[in-house]
PDB file of C-alpha atoms in Angstrom:
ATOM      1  CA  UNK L   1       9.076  10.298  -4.531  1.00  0.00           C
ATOM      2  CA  UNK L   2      11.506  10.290  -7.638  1.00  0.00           C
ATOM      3  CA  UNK L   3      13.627   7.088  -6.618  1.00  0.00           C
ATOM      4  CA  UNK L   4       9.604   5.028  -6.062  1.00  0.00           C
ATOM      5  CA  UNK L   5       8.667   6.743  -9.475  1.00  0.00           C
ATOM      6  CA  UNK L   6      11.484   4.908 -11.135  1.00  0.00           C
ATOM      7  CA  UNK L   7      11.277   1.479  -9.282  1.00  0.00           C
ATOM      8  CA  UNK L   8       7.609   1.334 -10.141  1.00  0.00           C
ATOM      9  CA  UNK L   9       8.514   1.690 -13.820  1.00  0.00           C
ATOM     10  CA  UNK L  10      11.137  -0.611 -13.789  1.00  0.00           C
ATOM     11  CA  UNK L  11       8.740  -3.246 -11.819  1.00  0.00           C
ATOM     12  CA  UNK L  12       6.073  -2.500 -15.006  1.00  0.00           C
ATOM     13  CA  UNK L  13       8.222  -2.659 -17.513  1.00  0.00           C
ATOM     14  CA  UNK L  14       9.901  -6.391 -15.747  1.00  0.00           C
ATOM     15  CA  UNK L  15       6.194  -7.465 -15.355  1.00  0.00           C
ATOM     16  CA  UNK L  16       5.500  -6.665 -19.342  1.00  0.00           C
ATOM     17  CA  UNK L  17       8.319  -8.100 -20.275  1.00  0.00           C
ATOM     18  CA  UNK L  18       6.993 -11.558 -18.617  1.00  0.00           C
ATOM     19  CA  UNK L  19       3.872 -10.949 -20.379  1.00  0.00           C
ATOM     20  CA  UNK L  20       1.413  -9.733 -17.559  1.00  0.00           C
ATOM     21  CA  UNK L  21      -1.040  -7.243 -17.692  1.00  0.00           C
ATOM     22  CA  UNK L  22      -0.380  -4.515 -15.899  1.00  0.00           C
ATOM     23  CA  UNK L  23      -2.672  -1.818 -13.960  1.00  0.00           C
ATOM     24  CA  UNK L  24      -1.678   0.870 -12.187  1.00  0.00           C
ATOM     25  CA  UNK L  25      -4.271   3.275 -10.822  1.00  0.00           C
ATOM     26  CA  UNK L  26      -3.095   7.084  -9.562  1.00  0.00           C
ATOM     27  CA  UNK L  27      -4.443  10.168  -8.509  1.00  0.00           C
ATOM     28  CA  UNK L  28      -4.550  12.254 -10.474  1.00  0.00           C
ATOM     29  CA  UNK L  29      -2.308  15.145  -9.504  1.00  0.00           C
ATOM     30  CA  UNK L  30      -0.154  12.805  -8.271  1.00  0.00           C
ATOM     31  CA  UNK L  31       3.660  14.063  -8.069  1.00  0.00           C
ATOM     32  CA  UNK L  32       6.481  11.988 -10.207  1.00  0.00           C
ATOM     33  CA  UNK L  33       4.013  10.772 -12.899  1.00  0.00           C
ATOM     34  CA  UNK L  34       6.140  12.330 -15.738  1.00  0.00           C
ATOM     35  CA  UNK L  35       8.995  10.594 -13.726  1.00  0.00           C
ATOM     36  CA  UNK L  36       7.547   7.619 -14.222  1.00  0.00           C
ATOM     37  CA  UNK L  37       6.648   7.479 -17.649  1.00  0.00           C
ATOM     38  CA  UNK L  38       9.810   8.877 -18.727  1.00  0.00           C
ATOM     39  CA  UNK L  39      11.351   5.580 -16.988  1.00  0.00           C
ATOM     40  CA  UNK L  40       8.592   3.448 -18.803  1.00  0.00           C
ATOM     41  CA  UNK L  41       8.852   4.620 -22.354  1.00  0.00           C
ATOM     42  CA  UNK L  42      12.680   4.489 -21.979  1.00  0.00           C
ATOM     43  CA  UNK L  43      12.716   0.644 -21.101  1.00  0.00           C
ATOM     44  CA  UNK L  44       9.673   0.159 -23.236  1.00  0.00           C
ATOM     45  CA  UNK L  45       9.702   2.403 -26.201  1.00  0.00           C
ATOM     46  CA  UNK L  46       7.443   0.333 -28.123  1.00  0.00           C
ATOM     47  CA  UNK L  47       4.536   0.127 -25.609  1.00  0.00           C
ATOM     48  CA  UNK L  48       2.242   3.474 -25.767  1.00  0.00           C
ATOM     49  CA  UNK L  49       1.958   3.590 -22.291  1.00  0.00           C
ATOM     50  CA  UNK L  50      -0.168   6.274 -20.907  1.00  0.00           C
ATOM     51  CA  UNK L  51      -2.668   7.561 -18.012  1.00  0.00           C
ATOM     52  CA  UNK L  52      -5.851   6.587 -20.670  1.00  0.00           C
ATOM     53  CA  UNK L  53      -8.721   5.782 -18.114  1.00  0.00           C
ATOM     54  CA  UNK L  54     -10.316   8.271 -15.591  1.00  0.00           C
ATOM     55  CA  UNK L  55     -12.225   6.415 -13.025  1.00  0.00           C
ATOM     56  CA  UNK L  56     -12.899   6.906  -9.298  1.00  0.00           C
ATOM     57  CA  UNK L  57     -11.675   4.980  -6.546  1.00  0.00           C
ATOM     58  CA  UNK L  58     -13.657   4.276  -3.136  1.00  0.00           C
ATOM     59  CA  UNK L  59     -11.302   3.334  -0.127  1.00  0.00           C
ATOM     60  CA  UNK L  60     -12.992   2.722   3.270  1.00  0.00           C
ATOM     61  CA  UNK L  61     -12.550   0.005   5.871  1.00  0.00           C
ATOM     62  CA  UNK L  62     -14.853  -3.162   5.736  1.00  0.00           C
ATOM     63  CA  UNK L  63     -15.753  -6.120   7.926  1.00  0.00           C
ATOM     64  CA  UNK L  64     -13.337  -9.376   6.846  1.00  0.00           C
ATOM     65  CA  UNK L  65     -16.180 -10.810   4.706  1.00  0.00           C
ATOM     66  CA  UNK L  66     -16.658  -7.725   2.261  1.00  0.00           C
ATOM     67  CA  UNK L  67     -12.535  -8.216   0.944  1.00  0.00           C
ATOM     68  CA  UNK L  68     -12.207  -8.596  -2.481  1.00  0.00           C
ATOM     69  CA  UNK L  69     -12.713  -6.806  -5.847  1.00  0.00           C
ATOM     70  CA  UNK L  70     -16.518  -6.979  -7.107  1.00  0.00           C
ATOM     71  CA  UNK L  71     -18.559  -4.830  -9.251  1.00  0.00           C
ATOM     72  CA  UNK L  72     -19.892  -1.667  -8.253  1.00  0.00           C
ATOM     73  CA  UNK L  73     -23.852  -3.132  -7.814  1.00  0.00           C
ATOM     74  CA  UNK L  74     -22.378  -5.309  -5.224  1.00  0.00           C
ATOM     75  CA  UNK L  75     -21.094  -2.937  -2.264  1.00  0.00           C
ATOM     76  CA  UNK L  76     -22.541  -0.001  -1.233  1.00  0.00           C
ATOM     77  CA  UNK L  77     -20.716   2.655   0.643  1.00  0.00           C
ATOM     78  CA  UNK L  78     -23.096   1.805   3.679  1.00  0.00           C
ATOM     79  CA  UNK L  79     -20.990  -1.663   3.756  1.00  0.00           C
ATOM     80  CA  UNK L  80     -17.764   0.422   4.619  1.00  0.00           C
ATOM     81  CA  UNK L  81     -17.096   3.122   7.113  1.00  0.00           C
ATOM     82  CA  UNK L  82     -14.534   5.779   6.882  1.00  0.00           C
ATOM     83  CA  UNK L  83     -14.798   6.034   2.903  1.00  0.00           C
ATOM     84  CA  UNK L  84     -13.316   8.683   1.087  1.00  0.00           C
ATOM     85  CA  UNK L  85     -13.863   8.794  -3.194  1.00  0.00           C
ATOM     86  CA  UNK L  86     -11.229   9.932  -5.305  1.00  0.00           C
ATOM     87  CA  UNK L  87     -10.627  10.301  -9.183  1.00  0.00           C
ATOM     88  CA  UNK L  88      -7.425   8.426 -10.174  1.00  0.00           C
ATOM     89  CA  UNK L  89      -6.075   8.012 -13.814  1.00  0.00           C
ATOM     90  CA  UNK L  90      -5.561   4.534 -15.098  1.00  0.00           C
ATOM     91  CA  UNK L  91      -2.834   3.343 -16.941  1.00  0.00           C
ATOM     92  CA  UNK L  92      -3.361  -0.347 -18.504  1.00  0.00           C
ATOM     93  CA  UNK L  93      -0.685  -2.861 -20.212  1.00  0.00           C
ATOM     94  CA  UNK L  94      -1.315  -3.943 -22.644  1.00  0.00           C
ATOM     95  CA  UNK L  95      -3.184  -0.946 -24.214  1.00  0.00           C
ATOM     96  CA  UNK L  96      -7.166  -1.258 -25.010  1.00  0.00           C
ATOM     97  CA  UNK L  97      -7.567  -4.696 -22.275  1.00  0.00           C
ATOM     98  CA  UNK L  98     -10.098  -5.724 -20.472  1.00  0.00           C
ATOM     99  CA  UNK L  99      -9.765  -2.332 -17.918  1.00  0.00           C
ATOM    100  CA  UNK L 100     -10.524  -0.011 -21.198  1.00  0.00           C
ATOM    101  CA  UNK L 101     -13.054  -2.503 -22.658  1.00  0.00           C
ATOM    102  CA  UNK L 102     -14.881  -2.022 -19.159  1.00  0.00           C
ATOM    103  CA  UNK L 103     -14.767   1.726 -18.457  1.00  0.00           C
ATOM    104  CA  UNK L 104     -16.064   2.559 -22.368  1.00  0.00           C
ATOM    105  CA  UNK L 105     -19.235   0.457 -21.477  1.00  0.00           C
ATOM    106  CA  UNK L 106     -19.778   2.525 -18.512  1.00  0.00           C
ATOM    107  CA  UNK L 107     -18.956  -0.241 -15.678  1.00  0.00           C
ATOM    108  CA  UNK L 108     -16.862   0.074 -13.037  1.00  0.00           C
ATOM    109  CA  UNK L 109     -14.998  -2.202  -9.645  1.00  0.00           C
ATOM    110  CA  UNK L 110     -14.334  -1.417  -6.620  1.00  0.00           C
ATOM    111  CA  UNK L 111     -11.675  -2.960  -4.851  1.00  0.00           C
ATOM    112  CA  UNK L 112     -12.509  -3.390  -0.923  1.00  0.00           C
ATOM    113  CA  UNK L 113      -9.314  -3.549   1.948  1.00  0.00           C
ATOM    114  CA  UNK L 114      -9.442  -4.491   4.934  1.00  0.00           C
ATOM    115  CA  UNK L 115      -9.346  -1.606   7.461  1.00  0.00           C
ATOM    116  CA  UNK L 116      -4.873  -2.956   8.415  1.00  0.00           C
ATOM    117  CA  UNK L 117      -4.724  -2.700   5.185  1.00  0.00           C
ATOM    118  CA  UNK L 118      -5.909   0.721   3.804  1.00  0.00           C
ATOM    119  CA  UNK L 119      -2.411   2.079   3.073  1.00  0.00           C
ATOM    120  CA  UNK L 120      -2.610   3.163  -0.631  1.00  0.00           C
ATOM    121  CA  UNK L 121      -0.393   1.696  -3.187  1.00  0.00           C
ATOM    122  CA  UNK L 122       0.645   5.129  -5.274  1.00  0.00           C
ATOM    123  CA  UNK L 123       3.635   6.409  -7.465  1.00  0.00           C
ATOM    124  CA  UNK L 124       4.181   8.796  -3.839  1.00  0.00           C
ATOM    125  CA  UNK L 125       5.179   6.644  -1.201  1.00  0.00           C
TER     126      UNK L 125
END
């Protein structure tokens, strides 16, 4: 919603401000995006933040012993049940990092939750 929209920007711009690199993956008809990069370029002006990256994310519950993020050549969708695939739109802080670097050489990560933990972290909750 509109007030999450605007504490997730504020949170990004705090965390840039520390110096961290910052991800944030959404789907990509996600509601309050513009919301939240209005916030963001306010409090950061000088940072070109923007969606950049298309990717695909794979969420499905796993056995305690597949947690973790790993390239894509390391789980299969057989290792998880319940999976659904979804394009999201990547924003990465700074600009052109390691995320960018990755995605224009054609590789890609999958990050695996356990199944208590497959609420998804979005701009909508």
């Amino acid at each position: 919603n509109y007030t999450t929209a605007l504490a997730l920007a504020r949170r990004v711009a705090e965390a840039r401000n520390y110096g961290a690199a910052v991800l944030v993956a959404d789907a990509t008809d996600r509601p309050f995006r513009s919301t939240f990069l209005q916030e963001l370029w306010r409090l950061r002006p000088h940072e070109k933040a923007a969606f950049g990256i298309r990717g695909y994310a794979l969420q499905g519950e796993s056995p305690c012993e597949v947690v973790g993020v790993m390239d894509s050549d390391s789980v299969s969708r057989s290792s998880l049940s319940n999976t659904e695939e979804f394009a999201v739109d990547i924003l990465e802080l700074p600009p052109a990092g390691p995320a960018s670097k990755q995605s224009a050489k054609g590789f890609s990560s999958i990050f695996v939750r356990q199944s208590d933990r497959l609420q998804p972290a979005s701009l909508e909750h």
